[in-house]
Amino acid sequence: SIAVVGSSWKLSLPLRTQLREVRDEQNLLSKRQWDSNSLSAVIRDNTGERTLFVKLSQGDMEWWAPVAIQVIPPVTLAAWESEGNTLSFALENHTASARSLTCVVNPGKRAYSLSVEIPAYATSSAIQIPAATAEPGTTRIVVYEKKQEIARFDGLNWEVRNASALPYETVDLDSCLNAKVTDIFNQKYLSPRPPYTTLQVPVQGIGEWCHPNATAEIEDSGLLQAAENDRLETPLGVPFRIRQDPEANNILFTTRWDNYPDTITVPLSGQASRAYLLMAGSTNPMQCHMVNGKVTVTYTDGTTAELPLVNPESWCPIEQDFYVDGQAFCLKAPRPYRVLFKSGVITRDVESYLGLHGADNRTIPGGAGVILDLPLDISRTLQSLTLSAESTEVIIGLMALTLERE
C-alpha cells in the first residue's frame, strides 16, 4: 500500500500505461485532476486503509486496478509502555514541520495535560503518565494543536490501580435483559440460513461442519454466589450489578439470527467519564480479526462513542480461552479479565488457573464472560447505549454495565 501523510498526493503511471477512468468509492479524493499519465488530488481527512480503483490500458488491453492507500495522521503513537501503575507513551511526527502539541490524558476532572514539542520527522521522548491519572482498562490520549484536536489514541493496561476512590454507579438493566446466559447453546438458531449445503455453524450456535453436535455447558452458579446482595466485586475495584436470583434473566442477547434482536438500545442519563461492561457471547474462527459486534454510546447532542468487539482482542468465545503462542497466534492487546461463571473467579490468566496446555482443549468449565471498558466524554450528557451484532453466526451479550461518574 501507499502511505500518505498530509493532503497532497500524486500517482504517476508506468511508461506506455494510460489512465482511462478513476473510481473513488470511499470518497477519499478532493480537487482531483488526472490525465492519461498521472492522477493528483487532495486526500480527505479519513485516516486508515483505503482503496481507489483506476481503469488502465496498454495497447489493446484494458483492466481495473486497485490502488491501496494508507492515510496516516500527521502525528501517531510511536510507543506505549505499561507495567503495573507505570504508563508512558511517545508521539511521532510524520511531517516536514516541527509541531507544538498539547496532550490530554484521560480527559475529565483527573486529566493530565502537558505540552510536547516534536521536531520534523522525529519522535518525542517518553512521556510518563502519573499514577493518579491512570485507570484500569483504556488510557485515552487526545492530541491538540492550536486548540484543535488532530489525533487521539488508546492504550490498554488492566493492571492499573487508580490512587483515588472513584464514584462507580451500577446500571439497572433488569427491564432490558432477555435471556439467561446458560441458555446460549440450549436452543436452535434456524433462521436466517441458506437453503443449501454450506459450512455454516450448526443450529445450536456452536461447532462446525465436522463437529455438528458440538456443544458447551454454561453454568453460572459461581457467578451468582459471588454476587453478594446482587453486587459483584472485581479486582479492578469496579463493581457490577448481577442478580442472584437463578430464575431471573441475566443477559441481554443480540444476534443476526432471528432468536434475538440484532440491535437493542438501553436508555442512559447524566454524565460519565467511562463505562465498564461485563459481556459474554459466542464467536468462531471465521469471525477472527473482524468486528463481531459493537457497543455504541449516544449523547443527547447526537455524537457517539463506540467500542468495536473484535475477536480476539476484545471479544472472546464464552466456552473457551484463546491459545496464544506469540508466533502464529498473537494478541494485539493485553488479555482482558475473564469472569469464570462456574467458580466465580475473575482472572486475566485463565490458562494458569485452569492448567491449560497447548492449542487443544481450551475449554473453560461453565464458560466465562469478559470485562471491557469504553472511555466517555464527561462534558456530554448520556442518552443511550446500543448493543448490536455485526457479524453473522455470533451472539453478542451484555450482562452488566457500570458507569464511572465524576
Coordinates of C-alpha atoms in Angstrom, one line a residue:
S1 CA 0.0 0.0 0.0
I2 CA 1.0 3.7 -0.5
A3 CA 1.4 5.6 2.8
V4 CA 0.1 9.2 2.6
V5 CA 0.7 11.9 5.1
G6 CA -0.9 15.3 4.6
S7 CA -3.2 16.4 1.9
S8 CA -1.4 16.4 -1.5
W9 CA -0.9 13.2 -3.3
K10 CA 0.1 12.2 -6.8
L11 CA 0.1 8.8 -8.7
S12 CA 2.4 8.5 -11.7
L13 CA 1.8 5.6 -14.1
P14 CA 4.5 3.4 -15.7
L15 CA 5.6 4.1 -19.3
R16 CA 3.1 3.1 -22.0
T17 CA 0.3 2.6 -19.4
Q18 CA -2.6 5.1 -19.7
L19 CA -5.2 6.1 -17.2
R20 CA -8.7 5.9 -18.5
E21 CA -11.0 6.3 -15.5
V22 CA -11.0 6.8 -11.7
R23 CA -13.5 5.4 -9.3
D24 CA -13.3 6.8 -5.7
E25 CA -16.0 4.7 -3.9
Q26 CA -14.8 5.7 -0.5
N27 CA -14.8 9.5 -1.2
L28 CA -11.1 9.8 -0.4
L29 CA -10.1 12.4 -3.0
S30 CA -11.0 16.0 -3.4
K31 CA -9.7 18.5 -6.0
R32 CA -9.0 15.6 -8.3
Q33 CA -7.1 16.1 -11.5
W34 CA -5.9 13.5 -13.9
D35 CA -4.7 12.9 -17.4
S36 CA -3.6 9.8 -19.3
N37 CA -0.3 9.6 -17.3
S38 CA -1.0 10.7 -13.8
L39 CA -3.5 11.4 -11.0
S40 CA -3.2 14.1 -8.4
A41 CA -5.6 15.0 -5.6
V42 CA -6.0 16.2 -2.1
I43 CA -6.6 13.4 0.4
R44 CA -9.5 13.9 2.7
D45 CA -9.1 13.5 6.4
N46 CA -10.3 9.9 6.8
T47 CA -7.3 8.0 8.1
G48 CA -6.8 4.3 7.7
E49 CA -6.5 1.8 4.9
R50 CA -8.4 2.9 1.8
T51 CA -8.7 1.7 -1.8
L52 CA -9.1 3.5 -5.1
F53 CA -9.8 1.9 -8.4
V54 CA -8.3 3.1 -11.7
K55 CA -9.0 1.8 -15.2
L56 CA -5.8 1.4 -17.1
S57 CA -4.9 0.5 -20.7
Q58 CA -1.9 -0.7 -22.5
G59 CA -2.1 -1.4 -26.2
D60 CA -5.3 -3.4 -26.8
M61 CA -5.7 -4.3 -23.1
E62 CA -7.9 -2.6 -20.5
W63 CA -8.3 -3.5 -16.9
W64 CA -9.3 -2.2 -13.5
A65 CA -6.6 -2.0 -10.8
P66 CA -6.9 -1.3 -7.1
V67 CA -4.7 1.3 -5.5
A68 CA -4.2 0.6 -1.8
I69 CA -3.6 3.8 0.2
Q70 CA -2.9 4.1 3.9
V71 CA -3.8 7.6 5.2
I72 CA -1.5 8.4 8.1
P73 CA -2.4 11.2 10.5
P74 CA 0.4 13.8 11.0
V75 CA 1.1 12.5 14.5
T76 CA 0.9 8.9 15.6
L77 CA 1.5 6.9 18.7
A78 CA 5.1 5.7 18.4
A79 CA 5.4 3.8 21.7
W80 CA 3.2 2.6 24.5
E81 CA 4.7 1.1 27.6
S82 CA 2.8 -0.3 30.6
E83 CA 3.7 -2.2 33.6
G84 CA 1.6 -2.1 36.8
N85 CA 0.9 1.5 37.5
T86 CA 3.7 2.8 35.3
L87 CA 2.5 4.1 32.0
S88 CA 4.3 6.0 29.3
F89 CA 4.0 6.9 25.6
A90 CA 5.8 8.7 22.8
L91 CA 4.5 10.5 19.7
E92 CA 5.9 10.5 16.2
N93 CA 5.8 13.5 13.8
H94 CA 5.4 12.4 10.2
T95 CA 5.5 15.9 8.7
A96 CA 8.2 18.2 7.5
S97 CA 7.3 20.9 10.1
A98 CA 8.0 20.9 13.9
R99 CA 4.8 20.5 15.9
S100 CA 3.9 22.3 19.2
L101 CA 1.3 20.0 20.7
T102 CA -0.8 19.6 23.9
C103 CA -1.6 16.2 25.1
V104 CA -4.5 15.5 27.4
V105 CA -4.5 12.0 29.1
N106 CA -7.9 10.6 30.2
P107 CA -9.9 13.9 29.7
G108 CA -12.1 14.7 32.8
K109 CA -11.6 16.0 36.3
R110 CA -8.5 13.9 36.8
A111 CA -7.0 14.6 33.4
Y112 CA -3.2 15.1 32.9
S113 CA -2.2 17.8 30.4
L114 CA 1.2 18.5 29.1
S115 CA 3.0 20.4 26.2
V116 CA 5.1 18.4 23.7
E117 CA 7.5 19.8 21.1
I118 CA 8.4 17.4 18.3
P119 CA 10.9 18.3 15.5
A120 CA 10.1 17.4 11.9
Y121 CA 10.2 13.7 11.2
A122 CA 11.1 12.9 14.8
T123 CA 9.8 11.1 17.8
S124 CA 9.2 12.7 21.2
S125 CA 10.9 11.5 24.3
A126 CA 9.0 9.1 26.6
I127 CA 6.1 10.8 28.4
Q128 CA 5.2 9.4 31.8
I129 CA 1.6 9.3 32.9
P130 CA 1.1 10.0 36.7
A131 CA -0.3 7.1 38.6
A132 CA -3.2 9.3 39.9
T133 CA -4.3 9.8 36.3
A134 CA -4.1 6.1 35.2
E135 CA -7.3 4.0 35.3
P136 CA -7.8 0.2 34.8
G137 CA -8.6 -0.5 31.1
T138 CA -8.2 2.1 28.4
T139 CA -6.0 5.2 28.8
R140 CA -7.1 7.8 26.2
I141 CA -4.6 10.3 24.8
V142 CA -6.1 13.3 22.9
V143 CA -3.6 15.4 21.0
Y144 CA -4.3 19.1 20.2
E145 CA -2.5 21.6 18.0
K146 CA -3.6 25.3 18.5
K147 CA -6.6 24.0 20.5
Q148 CA -7.8 21.8 17.6
E149 CA -7.8 18.1 18.0
I150 CA -5.6 16.4 15.5
A151 CA -5.4 12.8 16.9
R152 CA -6.4 10.5 19.7
F153 CA -5.0 7.2 20.8
D154 CA -6.0 4.4 23.2
G155 CA -3.6 2.3 25.3
L156 CA -4.6 -0.7 27.4
N157 CA -3.4 -1.7 30.9
W158 CA -5.7 -3.9 33.0
E159 CA -3.2 -4.0 36.0
V160 CA -3.5 -0.2 36.8
R161 CA -4.9 0.8 40.2
N162 CA -6.1 4.3 40.5
A163 CA -4.8 6.2 43.5
S164 CA -8.2 7.7 44.2
A165 CA -11.6 6.0 45.1
L166 CA -13.7 6.5 42.0
P167 CA -17.5 7.0 42.0
Y168 CA -18.9 4.0 40.2
E169 CA -22.7 3.6 39.6
T170 CA -24.1 0.2 38.6
V171 CA -26.9 0.5 36.0
D172 CA -30.1 -1.5 36.5
L173 CA -30.6 -3.4 33.2
D174 CA -33.4 -5.7 34.5
S175 CA -36.1 -4.4 32.1
C176 CA -33.8 -5.0 29.1
L177 CA -32.4 -8.5 29.9
N178 CA -33.9 -11.0 27.6
A179 CA -32.3 -14.4 28.4
K180 CA -30.3 -16.5 30.8
V181 CA -26.6 -16.8 29.9
T182 CA -26.9 -20.6 30.5
D183 CA -29.4 -20.9 27.6
I184 CA -27.0 -19.6 24.9
F185 CA -26.4 -23.1 23.3
N186 CA -29.7 -24.7 24.6
Q187 CA -31.8 -23.6 21.6
K188 CA -32.0 -23.8 17.9
Y189 CA -30.8 -20.9 15.7
L190 CA -32.7 -21.8 12.5
S191 CA -33.1 -18.6 10.6
P192 CA -31.9 -16.8 8.6
R193 CA -30.0 -19.7 6.9
P194 CA -29.3 -20.5 3.3
P195 CA -31.3 -23.5 2.0
Y196 CA -28.2 -25.1 0.6
T197 CA -25.3 -27.2 1.9
T198 CA -22.8 -24.8 3.5
L199 CA -20.1 -24.7 6.1
Q200 CA -22.5 -22.7 8.4
V201 CA -22.4 -23.1 12.2
P202 CA -24.7 -25.9 13.5
V203 CA -28.2 -25.0 14.7
Q204 CA -27.2 -25.0 18.4
G205 CA -25.0 -22.0 17.7
I206 CA -21.6 -23.7 18.3
G207 CA -19.4 -26.2 16.4
E208 CA -18.5 -26.5 12.7
W209 CA -19.2 -28.8 9.7
C210 CA -17.1 -31.8 11.0
H211 CA -18.5 -31.4 14.6
P212 CA -22.2 -30.8 14.1
N213 CA -23.2 -32.0 17.5
A214 CA -20.6 -30.0 19.5
T215 CA -21.9 -28.0 22.5
A216 CA -20.8 -26.4 25.7
E217 CA -22.4 -26.4 29.1
I218 CA -22.7 -22.9 30.6
E219 CA -23.1 -22.9 34.4
D220 CA -23.3 -19.6 36.3
S221 CA -23.7 -20.9 39.9
G222 CA -20.3 -19.5 41.0
L223 CA -21.1 -16.1 39.5
L224 CA -24.4 -15.9 41.3
Q225 CA -22.8 -16.9 44.6
A226 CA -20.0 -14.3 44.2
A227 CA -22.5 -11.5 43.5
E228 CA -23.4 -10.9 47.2
N229 CA -26.5 -8.7 47.5
D230 CA -26.7 -8.5 43.7
R231 CA -23.2 -6.9 43.6
L232 CA -20.1 -8.5 42.0
E233 CA -16.8 -7.0 43.2
T234 CA -13.9 -7.3 40.8
P235 CA -10.1 -7.0 41.1
L236 CA -10.3 -3.7 39.2
G237 CA -12.3 -2.1 42.0
V238 CA -15.2 -1.8 39.6
P239 CA -18.5 -3.4 40.8
F240 CA -21.2 -4.9 38.6
R241 CA -24.9 -5.5 39.3
I242 CA -25.7 -9.2 39.0
R243 CA -29.0 -10.6 40.3
Q244 CA -28.5 -13.6 42.5
D245 CA -32.0 -15.0 41.5
P246 CA -31.2 -18.1 39.4
E247 CA -34.7 -17.9 37.8
A248 CA -34.2 -14.3 36.5
N249 CA -32.8 -13.3 33.1
N250 CA -29.2 -12.1 33.5
I251 CA -28.1 -11.2 30.0
L252 CA -29.2 -9.1 27.0
F253 CA -28.5 -11.0 23.8
T254 CA -28.3 -9.7 20.3
T255 CA -27.6 -11.8 17.1
R256 CA -28.2 -11.8 13.4
W257 CA -30.2 -15.0 13.9
D258 CA -33.9 -14.4 14.5
N259 CA -33.9 -15.7 18.1
Y260 CA -33.0 -12.2 19.4
P261 CA -32.9 -8.7 18.0
D262 CA -29.8 -7.7 16.1
T263 CA -29.8 -4.3 17.9
I264 CA -31.0 -3.3 21.4
T265 CA -30.9 0.2 22.9
V266 CA -30.7 0.9 26.7
P267 CA -31.6 4.4 27.9
L268 CA -29.0 6.3 30.0
S269 CA -28.8 9.7 31.7
G270 CA -26.4 12.0 33.3
Q271 CA -22.7 12.2 32.6
A272 CA -19.9 9.7 32.9
S273 CA -16.2 9.5 32.1
R274 CA -16.1 5.8 31.4
A275 CA -18.3 2.7 31.0
Y276 CA -17.3 -0.7 32.2
L277 CA -19.1 -3.7 30.7
L278 CA -19.4 -7.4 31.7
M279 CA -20.2 -9.2 28.5
A280 CA -20.5 -12.8 27.2
G281 CA -21.3 -14.5 23.9
S282 CA -20.1 -16.6 21.0
T283 CA -17.6 -16.3 18.2
N284 CA -15.9 -18.5 15.7
P285 CA -12.6 -18.8 13.8
M286 CA -14.3 -17.3 10.7
Q287 CA -15.1 -14.2 12.7
C288 CA -11.4 -13.7 13.8
H289 CA -9.8 -10.3 13.2
M290 CA -13.1 -8.6 12.4
V291 CA -15.8 -6.7 14.2
N292 CA -18.3 -9.2 15.7
G293 CA -20.4 -6.6 17.4
K294 CA -20.5 -3.0 18.7
V295 CA -21.3 -1.1 21.8
T296 CA -22.3 2.4 20.9
V297 CA -23.0 5.1 23.5
T298 CA -25.0 8.1 22.1
Y299 CA -25.0 11.5 23.7
T300 CA -28.0 13.9 23.7
D301 CA -26.2 16.1 21.1
G302 CA -26.2 13.2 18.6
T303 CA -22.5 12.4 18.9
T304 CA -21.3 8.9 19.8
A305 CA -18.6 6.8 21.5
E306 CA -18.0 3.3 20.1
L307 CA -16.4 0.1 21.3
P308 CA -15.9 -2.4 18.4
L309 CA -15.9 -6.1 19.6
V310 CA -13.1 -7.7 17.7
N311 CA -12.1 -11.3 18.0
P312 CA -9.6 -12.0 19.6
E313 CA -8.6 -8.6 21.2
S314 CA -11.9 -7.5 22.7
W315 CA -14.3 -10.4 22.1
C316 CA -13.9 -13.9 23.4
P317 CA -15.8 -17.2 22.9
I318 CA -17.9 -17.9 26.1
E319 CA -16.8 -21.5 26.2
Q320 CA -13.0 -21.3 25.8
D321 CA -9.7 -19.5 26.3
F322 CA -7.7 -18.3 23.4
Y323 CA -4.4 -20.1 22.6
V324 CA -1.6 -17.6 22.2
D325 CA 2.0 -18.6 21.3
G326 CA 3.5 -15.3 20.2
Q327 CA 4.1 -16.7 16.7
A328 CA 1.2 -17.9 14.6
F329 CA -1.3 -16.9 17.3
C330 CA -0.8 -13.4 18.8
L331 CA -2.8 -10.7 20.5
K332 CA -2.6 -7.0 19.7
A333 CA -3.7 -6.0 23.2
P334 CA -3.4 -7.3 26.7
R335 CA -5.7 -10.1 27.8
P336 CA -8.8 -8.7 29.5
Y337 CA -10.3 -10.1 32.7
R338 CA -12.5 -13.2 32.3
V339 CA -15.2 -13.9 34.8
L340 CA -15.5 -17.7 35.2
F341 CA -19.2 -18.5 35.7
K342 CA -18.9 -21.8 37.5
S343 CA -16.4 -20.8 40.1
G344 CA -16.9 -17.0 40.3
V345 CA -13.2 -16.5 39.9
I346 CA -12.1 -13.3 38.0
T347 CA -8.7 -13.6 36.3
R348 CA -6.6 -12.5 33.3
D349 CA -4.7 -15.7 33.3
V350 CA -7.3 -18.4 32.6
E351 CA -4.6 -20.7 31.2
S352 CA -2.6 -20.9 34.5
Y353 CA -5.7 -21.0 36.7
L354 CA -7.2 -24.0 34.8
G355 CA -3.9 -25.6 33.9
L356 CA -4.5 -25.4 30.2
H357 CA -1.7 -26.6 27.9
G358 CA -1.3 -26.3 24.1
A359 CA -3.7 -25.4 21.4
D360 CA -6.2 -28.2 22.1
N361 CA -8.9 -28.5 24.8
R362 CA -9.0 -24.8 25.8
T363 CA -12.5 -25.3 27.3
I364 CA -13.5 -23.2 30.3
P365 CA -15.8 -25.4 32.5
G366 CA -19.1 -23.5 32.9
G367 CA -18.0 -20.7 30.5
A368 CA -16.8 -17.2 31.1
G369 CA -17.6 -13.6 30.4
V370 CA -15.2 -10.7 29.6
I371 CA -14.7 -7.3 31.3
L372 CA -14.3 -4.4 28.8
D373 CA -14.3 -0.6 29.1
L374 CA -15.2 2.4 26.9
P375 CA -13.9 5.9 27.7
L376 CA -16.7 8.6 27.5
D377 CA -16.8 12.3 27.2
I378 CA -17.7 13.7 30.6
S379 CA -18.7 17.1 29.1
R380 CA -21.6 15.5 27.2
T381 CA -24.9 14.1 28.5
L382 CA -25.7 10.5 28.0
Q383 CA -28.7 9.4 26.1
S384 CA -28.4 5.6 25.4
L385 CA -26.3 2.6 24.9
T386 CA -26.8 0.4 21.9
L387 CA -25.6 -3.2 21.6
S388 CA -25.5 -4.6 18.1
A389 CA -24.5 -7.8 16.4
E390 CA -22.4 -7.0 13.3
S391 CA -21.3 -10.4 12.1
T392 CA -23.4 -13.4 11.3
E393 CA -23.3 -16.6 13.3
V394 CA -22.3 -14.9 16.6
I395 CA -24.2 -14.0 19.7
I396 CA -23.4 -10.7 21.5
G397 CA -24.4 -10.4 25.1
L398 CA -24.3 -7.7 27.8
M399 CA -24.7 -8.8 31.4
A400 CA -23.8 -5.7 33.4
L401 CA -22.9 -2.0 32.9
T402 CA -21.2 0.3 35.4
L403 CA -20.6 4.0 34.8
E404 CA -17.8 6.0 36.3
R405 CA -19.4 9.2 37.4
E406 CA -17.5 12.4 38.4

